[in-house]
Coordinates of C-alpha atoms in Angstrom, one line a residue:
Chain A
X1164 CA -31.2 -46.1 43.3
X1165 CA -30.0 -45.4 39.7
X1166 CA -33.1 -43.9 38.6
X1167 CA -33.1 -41.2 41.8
X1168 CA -29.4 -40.6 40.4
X1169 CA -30.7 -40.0 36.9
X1170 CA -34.1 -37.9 37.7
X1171 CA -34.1 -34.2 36.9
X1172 CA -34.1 -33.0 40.5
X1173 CA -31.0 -35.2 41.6
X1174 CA -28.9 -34.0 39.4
X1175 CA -30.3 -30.4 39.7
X1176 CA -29.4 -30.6 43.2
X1177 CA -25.5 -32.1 42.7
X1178 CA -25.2 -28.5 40.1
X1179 CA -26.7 -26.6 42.9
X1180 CA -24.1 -27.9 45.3
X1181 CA -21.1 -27.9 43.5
X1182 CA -21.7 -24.4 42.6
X1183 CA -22.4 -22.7 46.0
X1184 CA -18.9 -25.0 46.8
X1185 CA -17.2 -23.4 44.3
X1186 CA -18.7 -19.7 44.5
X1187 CA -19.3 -19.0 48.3
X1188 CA -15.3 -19.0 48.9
X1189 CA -15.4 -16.1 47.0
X1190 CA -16.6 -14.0 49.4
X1191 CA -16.6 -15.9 52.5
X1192 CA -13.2 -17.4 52.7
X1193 CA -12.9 -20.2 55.3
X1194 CA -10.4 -22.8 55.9
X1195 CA -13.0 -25.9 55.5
X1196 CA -14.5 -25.1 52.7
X1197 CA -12.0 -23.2 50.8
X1198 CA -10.7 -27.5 50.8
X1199 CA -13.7 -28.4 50.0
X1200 CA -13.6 -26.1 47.3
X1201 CA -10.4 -27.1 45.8
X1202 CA -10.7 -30.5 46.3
X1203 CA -13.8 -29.9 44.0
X1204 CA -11.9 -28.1 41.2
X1205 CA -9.4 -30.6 41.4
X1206 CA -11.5 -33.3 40.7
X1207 CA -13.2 -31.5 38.0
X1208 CA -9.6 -31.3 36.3
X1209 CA -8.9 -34.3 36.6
X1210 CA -12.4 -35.7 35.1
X1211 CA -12.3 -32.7 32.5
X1212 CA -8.9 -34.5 31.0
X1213 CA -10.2 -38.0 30.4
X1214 CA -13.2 -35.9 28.0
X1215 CA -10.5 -36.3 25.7
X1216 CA -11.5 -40.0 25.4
X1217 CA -14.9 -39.2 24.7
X1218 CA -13.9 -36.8 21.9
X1219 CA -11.8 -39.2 20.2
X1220 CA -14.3 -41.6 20.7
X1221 CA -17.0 -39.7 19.3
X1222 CA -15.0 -38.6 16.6
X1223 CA -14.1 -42.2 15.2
X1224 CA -18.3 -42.9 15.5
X1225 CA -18.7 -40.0 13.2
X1226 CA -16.5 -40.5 10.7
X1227 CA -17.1 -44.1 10.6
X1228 CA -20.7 -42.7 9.8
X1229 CA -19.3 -41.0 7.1
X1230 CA -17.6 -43.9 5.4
X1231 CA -20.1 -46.3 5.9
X1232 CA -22.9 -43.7 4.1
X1233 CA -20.2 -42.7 1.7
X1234 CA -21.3 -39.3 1.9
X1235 CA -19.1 -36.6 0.9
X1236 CA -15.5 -36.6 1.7
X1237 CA -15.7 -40.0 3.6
X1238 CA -11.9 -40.7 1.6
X1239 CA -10.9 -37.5 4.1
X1240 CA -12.4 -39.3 7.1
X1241 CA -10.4 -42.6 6.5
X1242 CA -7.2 -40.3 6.7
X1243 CA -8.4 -38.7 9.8
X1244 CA -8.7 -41.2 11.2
X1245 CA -5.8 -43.2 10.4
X1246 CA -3.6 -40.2 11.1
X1247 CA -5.2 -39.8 14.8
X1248 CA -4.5 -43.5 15.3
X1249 CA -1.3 -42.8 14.4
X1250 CA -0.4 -40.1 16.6
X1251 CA -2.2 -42.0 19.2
X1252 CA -0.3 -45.2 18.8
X1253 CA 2.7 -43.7 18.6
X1254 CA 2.4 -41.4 21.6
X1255 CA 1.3 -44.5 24.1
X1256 CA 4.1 -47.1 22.6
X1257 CA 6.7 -44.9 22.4
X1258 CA 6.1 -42.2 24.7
X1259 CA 6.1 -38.5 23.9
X1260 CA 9.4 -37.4 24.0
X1261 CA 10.3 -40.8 21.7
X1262 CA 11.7 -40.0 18.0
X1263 CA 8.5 -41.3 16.0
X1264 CA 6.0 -39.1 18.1
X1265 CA 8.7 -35.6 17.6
X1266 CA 9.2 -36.5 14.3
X1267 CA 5.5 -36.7 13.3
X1268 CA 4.9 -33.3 15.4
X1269 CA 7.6 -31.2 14.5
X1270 CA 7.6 -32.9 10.7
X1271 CA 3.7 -33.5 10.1
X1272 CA 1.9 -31.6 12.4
X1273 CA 3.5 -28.3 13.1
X1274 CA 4.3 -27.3 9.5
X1275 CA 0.9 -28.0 8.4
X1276 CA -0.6 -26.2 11.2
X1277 CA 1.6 -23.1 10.6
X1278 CA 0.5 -23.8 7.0
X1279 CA -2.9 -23.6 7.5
X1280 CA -2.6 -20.1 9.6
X1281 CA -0.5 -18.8 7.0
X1282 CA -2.8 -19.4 4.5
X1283 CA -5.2 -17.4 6.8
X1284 CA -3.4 -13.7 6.5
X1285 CA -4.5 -14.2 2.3
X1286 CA -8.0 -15.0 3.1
X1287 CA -7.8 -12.0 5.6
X1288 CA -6.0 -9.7 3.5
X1289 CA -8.2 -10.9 0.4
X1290 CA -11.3 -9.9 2.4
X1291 CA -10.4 -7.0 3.9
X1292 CA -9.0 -5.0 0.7
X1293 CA -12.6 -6.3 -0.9
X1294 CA -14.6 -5.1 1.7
X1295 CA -13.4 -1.7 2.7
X1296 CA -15.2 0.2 0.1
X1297 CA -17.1 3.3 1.0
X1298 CA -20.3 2.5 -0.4
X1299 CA -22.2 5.1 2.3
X1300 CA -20.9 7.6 4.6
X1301 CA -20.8 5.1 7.5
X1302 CA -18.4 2.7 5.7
X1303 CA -16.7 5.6 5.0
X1304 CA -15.7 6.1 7.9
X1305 CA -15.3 2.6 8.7
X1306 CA -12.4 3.1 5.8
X1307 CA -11.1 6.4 7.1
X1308 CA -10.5 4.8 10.5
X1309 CA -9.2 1.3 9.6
X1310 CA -7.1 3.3 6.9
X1311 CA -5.7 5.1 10.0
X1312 CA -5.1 1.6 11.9
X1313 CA -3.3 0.1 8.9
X1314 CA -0.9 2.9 8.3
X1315 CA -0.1 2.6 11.9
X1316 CA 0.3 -1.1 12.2
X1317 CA 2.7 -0.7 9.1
X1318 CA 6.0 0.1 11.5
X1319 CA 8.0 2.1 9.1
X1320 CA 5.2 4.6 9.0
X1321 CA 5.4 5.5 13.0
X1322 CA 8.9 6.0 12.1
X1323 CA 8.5 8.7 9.9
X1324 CA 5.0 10.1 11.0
X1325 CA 4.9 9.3 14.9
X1326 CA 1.5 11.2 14.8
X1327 CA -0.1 8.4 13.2
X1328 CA 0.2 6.5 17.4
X1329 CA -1.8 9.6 18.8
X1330 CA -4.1 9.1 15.8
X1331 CA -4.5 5.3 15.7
X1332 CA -4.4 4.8 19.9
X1333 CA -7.8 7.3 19.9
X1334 CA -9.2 5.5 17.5
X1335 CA -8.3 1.7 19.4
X1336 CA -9.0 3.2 22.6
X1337 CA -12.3 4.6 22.5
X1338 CA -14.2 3.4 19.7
X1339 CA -12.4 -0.1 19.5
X1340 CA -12.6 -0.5 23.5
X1341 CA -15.9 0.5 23.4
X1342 CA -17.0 -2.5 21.5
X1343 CA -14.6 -4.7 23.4
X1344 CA -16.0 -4.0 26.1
X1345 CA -19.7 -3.7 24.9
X1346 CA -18.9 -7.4 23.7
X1347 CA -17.1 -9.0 26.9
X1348 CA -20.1 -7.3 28.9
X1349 CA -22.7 -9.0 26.5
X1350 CA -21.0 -12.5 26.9
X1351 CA -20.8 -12.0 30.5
X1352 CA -24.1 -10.9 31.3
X1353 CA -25.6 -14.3 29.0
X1354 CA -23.5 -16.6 30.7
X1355 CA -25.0 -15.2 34.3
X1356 CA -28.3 -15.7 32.6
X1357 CA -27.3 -19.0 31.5
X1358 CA -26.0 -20.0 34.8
X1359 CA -29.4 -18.7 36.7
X1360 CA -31.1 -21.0 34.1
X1361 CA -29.3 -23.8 34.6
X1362 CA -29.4 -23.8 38.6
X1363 CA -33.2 -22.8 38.8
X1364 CA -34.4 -26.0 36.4
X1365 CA -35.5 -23.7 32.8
X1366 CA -32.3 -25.2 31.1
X1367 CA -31.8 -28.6 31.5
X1368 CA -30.9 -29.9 28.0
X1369 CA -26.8 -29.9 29.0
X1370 CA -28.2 -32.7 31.2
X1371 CA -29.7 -34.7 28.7
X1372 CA -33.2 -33.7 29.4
X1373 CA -35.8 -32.4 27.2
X1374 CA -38.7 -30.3 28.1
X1375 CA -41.0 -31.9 30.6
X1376 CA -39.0 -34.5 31.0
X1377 CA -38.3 -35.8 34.7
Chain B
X329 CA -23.9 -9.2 -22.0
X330 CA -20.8 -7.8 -24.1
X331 CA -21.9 -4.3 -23.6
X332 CA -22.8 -4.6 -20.2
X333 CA -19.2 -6.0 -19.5
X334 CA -18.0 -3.3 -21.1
X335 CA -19.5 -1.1 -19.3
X336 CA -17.3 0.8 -16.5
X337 CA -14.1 -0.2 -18.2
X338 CA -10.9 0.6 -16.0
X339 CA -12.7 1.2 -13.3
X340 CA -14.7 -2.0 -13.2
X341 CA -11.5 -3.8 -13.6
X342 CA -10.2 -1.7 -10.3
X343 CA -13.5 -2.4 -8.4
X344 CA -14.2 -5.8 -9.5
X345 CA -10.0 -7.0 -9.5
X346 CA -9.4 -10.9 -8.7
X347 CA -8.5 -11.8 -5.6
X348 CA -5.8 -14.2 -6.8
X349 CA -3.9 -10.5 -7.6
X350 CA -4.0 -9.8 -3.8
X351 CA -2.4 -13.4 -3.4
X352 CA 0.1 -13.2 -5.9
X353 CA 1.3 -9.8 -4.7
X354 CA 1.2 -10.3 -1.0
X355 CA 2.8 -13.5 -2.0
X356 CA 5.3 -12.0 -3.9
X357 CA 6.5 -8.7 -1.6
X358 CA 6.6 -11.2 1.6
X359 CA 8.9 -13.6 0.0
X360 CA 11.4 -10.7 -1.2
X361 CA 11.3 -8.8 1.8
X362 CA 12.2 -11.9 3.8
X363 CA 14.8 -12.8 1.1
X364 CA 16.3 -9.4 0.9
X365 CA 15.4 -7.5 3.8
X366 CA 16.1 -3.8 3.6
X367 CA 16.0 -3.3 7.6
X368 CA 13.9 -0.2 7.6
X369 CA 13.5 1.6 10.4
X370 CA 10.5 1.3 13.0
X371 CA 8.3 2.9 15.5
X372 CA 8.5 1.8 18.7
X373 CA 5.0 2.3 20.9
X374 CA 4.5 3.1 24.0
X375 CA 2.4 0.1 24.7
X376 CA 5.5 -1.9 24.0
X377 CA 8.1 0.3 26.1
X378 CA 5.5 -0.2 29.4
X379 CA 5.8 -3.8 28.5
X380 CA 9.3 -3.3 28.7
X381 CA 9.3 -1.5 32.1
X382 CA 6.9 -4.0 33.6
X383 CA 9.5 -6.6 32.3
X384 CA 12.3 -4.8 34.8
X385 CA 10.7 -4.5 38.3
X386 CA 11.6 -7.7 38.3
X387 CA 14.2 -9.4 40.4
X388 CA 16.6 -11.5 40.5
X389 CA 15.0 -15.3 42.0
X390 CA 11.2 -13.9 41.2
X391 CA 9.1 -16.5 40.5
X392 CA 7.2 -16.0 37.0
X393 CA 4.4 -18.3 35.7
X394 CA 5.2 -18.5 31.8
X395 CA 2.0 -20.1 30.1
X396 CA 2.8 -20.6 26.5
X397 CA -1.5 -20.7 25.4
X398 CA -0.4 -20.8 22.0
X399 CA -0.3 -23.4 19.2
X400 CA 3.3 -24.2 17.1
X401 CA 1.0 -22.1 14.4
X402 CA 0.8 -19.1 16.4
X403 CA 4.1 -19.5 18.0
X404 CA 4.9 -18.3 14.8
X405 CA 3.7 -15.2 14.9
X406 CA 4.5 -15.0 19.0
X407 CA 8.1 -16.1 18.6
X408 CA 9.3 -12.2 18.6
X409 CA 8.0 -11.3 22.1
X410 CA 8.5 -15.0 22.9
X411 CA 11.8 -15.2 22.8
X412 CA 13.1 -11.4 23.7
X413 CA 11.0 -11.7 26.5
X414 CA 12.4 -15.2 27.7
X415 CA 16.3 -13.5 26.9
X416 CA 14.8 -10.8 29.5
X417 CA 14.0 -13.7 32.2
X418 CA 17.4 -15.5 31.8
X419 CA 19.3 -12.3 31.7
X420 CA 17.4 -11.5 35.4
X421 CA 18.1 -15.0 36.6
X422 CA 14.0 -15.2 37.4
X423 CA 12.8 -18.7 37.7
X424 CA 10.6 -19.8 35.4
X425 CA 7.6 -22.4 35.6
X426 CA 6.4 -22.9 31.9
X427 CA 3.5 -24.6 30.9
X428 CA 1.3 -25.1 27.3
X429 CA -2.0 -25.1 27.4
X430 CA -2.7 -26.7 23.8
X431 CA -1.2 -30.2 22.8
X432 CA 1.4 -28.9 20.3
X433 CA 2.9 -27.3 23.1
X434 CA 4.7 -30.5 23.6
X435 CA 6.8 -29.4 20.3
X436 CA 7.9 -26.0 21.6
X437 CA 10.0 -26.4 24.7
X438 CA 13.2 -28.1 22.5
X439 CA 12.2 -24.9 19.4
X440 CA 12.5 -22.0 21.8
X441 CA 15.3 -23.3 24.2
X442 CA 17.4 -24.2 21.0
X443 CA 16.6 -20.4 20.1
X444 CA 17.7 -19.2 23.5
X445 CA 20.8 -21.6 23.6
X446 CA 23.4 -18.8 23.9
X447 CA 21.1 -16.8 26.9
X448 CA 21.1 -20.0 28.6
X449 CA 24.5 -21.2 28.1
X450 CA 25.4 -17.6 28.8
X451 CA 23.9 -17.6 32.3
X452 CA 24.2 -21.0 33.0
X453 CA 20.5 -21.1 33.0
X454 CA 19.5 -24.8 33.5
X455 CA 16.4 -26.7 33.6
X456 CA 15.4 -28.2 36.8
X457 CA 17.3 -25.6 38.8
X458 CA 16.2 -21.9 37.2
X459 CA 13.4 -23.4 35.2
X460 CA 10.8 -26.3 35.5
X461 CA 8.5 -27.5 32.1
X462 CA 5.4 -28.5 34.0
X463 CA 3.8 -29.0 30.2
X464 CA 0.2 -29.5 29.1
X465 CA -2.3 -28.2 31.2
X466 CA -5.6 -28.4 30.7
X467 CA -6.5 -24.5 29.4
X468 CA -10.7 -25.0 31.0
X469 CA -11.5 -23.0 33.4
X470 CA -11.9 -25.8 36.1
X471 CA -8.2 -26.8 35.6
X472 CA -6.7 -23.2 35.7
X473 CA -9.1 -22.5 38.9
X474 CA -8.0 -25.8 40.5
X475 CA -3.9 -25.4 39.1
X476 CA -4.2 -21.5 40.8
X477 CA -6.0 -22.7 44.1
X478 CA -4.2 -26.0 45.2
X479 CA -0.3 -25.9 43.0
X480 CA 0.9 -29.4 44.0
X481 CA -2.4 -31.2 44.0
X482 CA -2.4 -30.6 40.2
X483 CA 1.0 -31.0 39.4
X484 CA 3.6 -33.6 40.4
X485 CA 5.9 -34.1 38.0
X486 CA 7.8 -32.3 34.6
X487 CA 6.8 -32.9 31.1
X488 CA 9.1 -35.7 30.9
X489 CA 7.8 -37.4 34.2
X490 CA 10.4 -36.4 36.7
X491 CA 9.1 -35.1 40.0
X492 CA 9.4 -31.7 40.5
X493 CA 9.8 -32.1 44.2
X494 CA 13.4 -30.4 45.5
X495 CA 13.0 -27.7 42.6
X496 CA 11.9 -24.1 43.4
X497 CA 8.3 -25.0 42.8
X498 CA 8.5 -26.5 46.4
X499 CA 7.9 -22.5 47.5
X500 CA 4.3 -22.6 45.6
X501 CA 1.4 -23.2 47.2
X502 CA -0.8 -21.5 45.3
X503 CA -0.9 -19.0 42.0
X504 CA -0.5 -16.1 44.7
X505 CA 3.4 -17.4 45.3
X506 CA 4.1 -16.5 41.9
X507 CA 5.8 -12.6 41.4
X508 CA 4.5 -12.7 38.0
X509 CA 2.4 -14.3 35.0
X510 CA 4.2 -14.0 31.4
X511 CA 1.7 -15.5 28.7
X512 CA 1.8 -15.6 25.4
X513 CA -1.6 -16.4 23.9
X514 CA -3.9 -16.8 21.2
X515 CA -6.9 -17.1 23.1
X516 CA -6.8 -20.3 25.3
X517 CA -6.8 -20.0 28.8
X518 CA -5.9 -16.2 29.3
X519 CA -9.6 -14.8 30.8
X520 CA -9.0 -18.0 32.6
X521 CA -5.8 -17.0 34.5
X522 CA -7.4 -13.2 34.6
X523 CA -10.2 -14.8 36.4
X524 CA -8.1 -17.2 38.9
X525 CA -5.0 -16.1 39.4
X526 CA -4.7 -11.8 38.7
X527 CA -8.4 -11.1 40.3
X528 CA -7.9 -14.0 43.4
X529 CA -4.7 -13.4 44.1
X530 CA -3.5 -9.6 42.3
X531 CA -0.5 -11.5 40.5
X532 CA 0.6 -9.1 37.8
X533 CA 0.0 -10.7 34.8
X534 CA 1.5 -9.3 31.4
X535 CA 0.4 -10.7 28.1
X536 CA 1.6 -11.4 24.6
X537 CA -1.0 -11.9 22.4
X538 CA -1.5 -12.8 18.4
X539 CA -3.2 -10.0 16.3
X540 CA -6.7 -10.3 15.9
X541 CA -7.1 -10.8 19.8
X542 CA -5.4 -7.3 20.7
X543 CA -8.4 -4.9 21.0
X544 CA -10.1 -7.5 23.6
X545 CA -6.8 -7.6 25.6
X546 CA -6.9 -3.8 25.5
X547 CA -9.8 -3.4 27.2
X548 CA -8.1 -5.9 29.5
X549 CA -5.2 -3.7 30.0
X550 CA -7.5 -0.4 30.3
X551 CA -8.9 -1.9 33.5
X552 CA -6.0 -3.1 34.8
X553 CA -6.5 -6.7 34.2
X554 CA -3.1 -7.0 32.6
X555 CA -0.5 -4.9 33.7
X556 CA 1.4 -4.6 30.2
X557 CA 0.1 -5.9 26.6
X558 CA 2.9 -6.6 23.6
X559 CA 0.9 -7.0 20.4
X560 CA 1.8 -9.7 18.1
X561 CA 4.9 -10.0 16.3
X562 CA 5.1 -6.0 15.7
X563 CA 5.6 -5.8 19.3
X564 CA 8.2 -8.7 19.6
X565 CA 10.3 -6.5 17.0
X566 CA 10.0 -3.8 19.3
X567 CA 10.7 -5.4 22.6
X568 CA 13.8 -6.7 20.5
X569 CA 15.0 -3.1 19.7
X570 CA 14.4 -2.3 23.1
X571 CA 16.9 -5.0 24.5
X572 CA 18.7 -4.4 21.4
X573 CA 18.6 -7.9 20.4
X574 CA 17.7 -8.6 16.4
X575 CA 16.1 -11.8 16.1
X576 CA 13.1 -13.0 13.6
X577 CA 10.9 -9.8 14.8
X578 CA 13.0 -7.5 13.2
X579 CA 14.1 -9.0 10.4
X580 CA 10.4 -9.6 9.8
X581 CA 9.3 -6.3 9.7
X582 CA 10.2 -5.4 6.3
X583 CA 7.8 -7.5 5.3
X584 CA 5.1 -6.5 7.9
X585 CA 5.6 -2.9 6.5
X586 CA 5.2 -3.9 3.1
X587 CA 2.5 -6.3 3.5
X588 CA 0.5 -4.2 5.3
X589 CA 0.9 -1.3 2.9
X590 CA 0.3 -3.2 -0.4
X591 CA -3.1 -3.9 1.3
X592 CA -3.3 -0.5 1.5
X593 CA -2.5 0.2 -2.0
X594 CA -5.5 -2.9 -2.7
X595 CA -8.1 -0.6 -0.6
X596 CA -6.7 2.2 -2.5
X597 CA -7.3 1.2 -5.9
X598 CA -10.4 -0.9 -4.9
X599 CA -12.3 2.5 -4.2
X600 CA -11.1 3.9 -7.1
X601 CA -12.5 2.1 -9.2
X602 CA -16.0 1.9 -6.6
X603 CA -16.5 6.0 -7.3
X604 CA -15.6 6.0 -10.9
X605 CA -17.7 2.7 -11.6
X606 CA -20.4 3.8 -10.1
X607 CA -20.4 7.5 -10.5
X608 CA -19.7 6.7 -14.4
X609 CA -21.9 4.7 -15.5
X610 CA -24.4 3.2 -12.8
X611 CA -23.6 -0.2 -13.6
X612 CA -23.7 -1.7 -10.1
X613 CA -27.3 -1.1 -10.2
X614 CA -28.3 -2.7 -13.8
X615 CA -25.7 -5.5 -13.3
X616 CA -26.5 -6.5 -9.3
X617 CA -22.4 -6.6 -9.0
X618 CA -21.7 -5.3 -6.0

């Protein structure tokens, strides 16, 4: 019985079902199976928060990798994962809302998180005032338009030179929305591919499986 | 290798400048502006004014979903539109059903309500009654899809653990009860909601979203996705003028301005330096620098 559950076409056949549960409400909405259908997504919610414990658990078997090998920066791992102990401790004695969890969020956590973005606008700002350099008549223009962008995300220029909107919106709404869109059409075209992969047996590593493999 | 060093001069120093200069002087005009800000005027967009009017077709008892998709680190940049937006909710008397979809969410419920204590005190807005913390939700798409499609079977209790039976969430059944979707975002779980709730059930969903992410929400807004878009924490200054209601949006701006036109000024003087090296002396090609 456990090896029908673990072939290749069992568990083929379990993706194949949950996803004509899921998608045929879509466009054929009946009572029953619109249930069904929840029922389905609630259940994968509910399974989809205890993949927490897998992370943390396969996040203490790497680093203890890492400080058994003493490769590089296992010191770093020993804090990780005393600090995720920690937290986790903490949060299941004392419950969330308890003074030693808040006070290790809003006094650890949350600074150095905000930290870590701040630090981020430097590297960005770094970067970009490095890279905009027109080195060809194509990154000319690159400059000339995110010149154009700047100056208008600067506030106290739309203020004085309200132009600078008409100028910047053309520029964000045709050429920027252009790739947007080229890029949201990209993603969503692979992951149909993907998903007709998946369902007709070609991609069947997510399951574990390699190639050949039954 | 003296000569070649030499070679260029000024210029090379403009092209070639250290980055720790861009540090020290983003550093520097950030911390002043913030200490001494001048309060310059701004520009106020027309993206942010249709946010604005968006904001006012509603009434008084709507029901808005407020997903807070944001981490305390980009809170920081959100807080603006977070918080002029929320002043706009009380001030209606709309009831509110927040939830976070990232962990440190947990630490922003006490932050923003402390910010809005005069608002609620104001209007006597009170949790339980006019608003409900439903708290973490899982930002996946299988939890937003099931959340949107079955309310109750997903939720049944606060973020403290009270039951939220007896509250106004008793009139959801699904993400279609809801009049609007208010989320502040830097990236998690927003194509999930557009995907659930605005195409399954054409709730009108407005969005405030972190810099970097505004051209893909665009593109959202352009096909009428999102109904209104306030970009990062330029917008929140805005929406602030609009209610005229200074709070750390405004007095952030100076900074913004001057921030983003020292960059300028790097750009500027990094180009400089690009056509004179290069036009001088042709070093970029003997030396490989480039």
């Amino acid at each position: 019985m456990s090896s029908f559950f673990k072939s290749r076409s069992a568990q083929i056949t379990v993706l194949i079902v949950s996803f004509l549960l899921v998608f045929v409400p879509y466009f054929i909405p009946w009572g029953p199976l619109d249930w069904l259908s929840g029922k389905l997504m609630t259940i994968a919610a509910v399974t989809n928060a205890f993949t927490i414990v897998i992370a943390v658990y396969s996040q203490f078997r790497r680093s203890g990798r890492f400080i058994n090998e003493r490769r590089k920066g296992w010191v770093y791992h020993i804090y990780l994962l005393a600090l995720m102990a920690i937290m986790t401790l903490s949060g299941f004695i004392f419950g969330q809302h308890a003074g030693a969890y808040e006070w290790l969020l809003l006094a650890v956590v949350t600074p150095l998180s905000s930290v870590i973005y701040g630090i981020l606008a430097f590297y960005m700002s770094s970067a970009g005032a490095r890279a905009f350099r027109a080195r060809s008549p194509q990154s000319a223009l690159l400059l000339i338009a995110g010149f154009v962008v700047l100056m208008y995300q600067a506030p106290l220029t739309g203020a004085f030179f309200p132009g600078i909107e008409g100028a910047a919106t053309y520029l964000t709404d045709t050429f920027g929305m252009s790739v947007s869109r080229m890029f949201s059409i990209s993603v969503s075209i692979g992951a149909i591919v993907l998903g007709v992969r998946m369902l007709t047996g070609k991609e069947v590593a997510f399951l574990g499986f390699g190639e050949g493999d039954e | 290798m003296n000569r070649m060093s030499d070679e260029g001069g000024i210029y090379k120093k403009m092209a070639t400048y250290d980055k720790r200069w861009v540090y020290l002087a983003l550093f520097a005009i950030v911390l002043y502006s913030l200490i001494r800000p001048i309060g310059m005027p701004i520009g106020i967009s027309a993206q942010t004014k249709a946010y604005k009017t968006e904001l006012d077709t509603l009434q008084e008892g709507d029901l808005v979903f407020s997903t807070w998709n944001m981490e305390f680190s980009g809170y920081m940049e959100l807080k603006p539109g977070v918080l002029a937006t929320h002043k706009i909710f009380i001030e209606k008397g709309v009831k509110l059903c927040i939830a976070f979809g990232h962990f440190e969410g947990v630490a922003l419920p006490p932050e923003i309500f402390k910010q809005l204590k005069k608002w609620t005190d104001d209007y006597d807005y009170t949790e339980g009654e006019d608003y409900v913390i439903i708290g973490y939700v899982f930002p996946n798409e299988a939890a937003v899809a099931a959340l949107a499609q079955d309310f109750h079977a997903n939720v049944r209790v606060d973020w403290k653990g009270q039951s939220i039976e007896g509250t106004f969430l008793d009139e959801i059944q699904n993400a279609g009860d809801f009049d609007m979707i208010s989320d502040y975002t830097t990236g998690l779980a927003t194509t999930n909601l557009i995907n659930h709730v605005v195409l399954q059930y054409g709730v009108p969903m407005v969005v405030n979203s972190i810099g970097v992410s505004v051209p893909g929400h665009l593109a959202n807004l352009d096909a009428g996705l999102i109904t209104a878009l306030l970009a990062s924490t330029r917008g929140g200054a805005e929406l602030e003028f609009l209610i005229n209601s200074p709070g750390p949006g405004l007095k952030s701006m100076d900074a913004f301005t001057f921030g983003h036109y020292s960059l300028i000024i790097f750009i500027i003087i990094g180009n400089i330096g690009h056509y004179g090296w290069t036009r001088r002396s042709g070093a970029r090609e003997r030396t490989g620098i480039r």
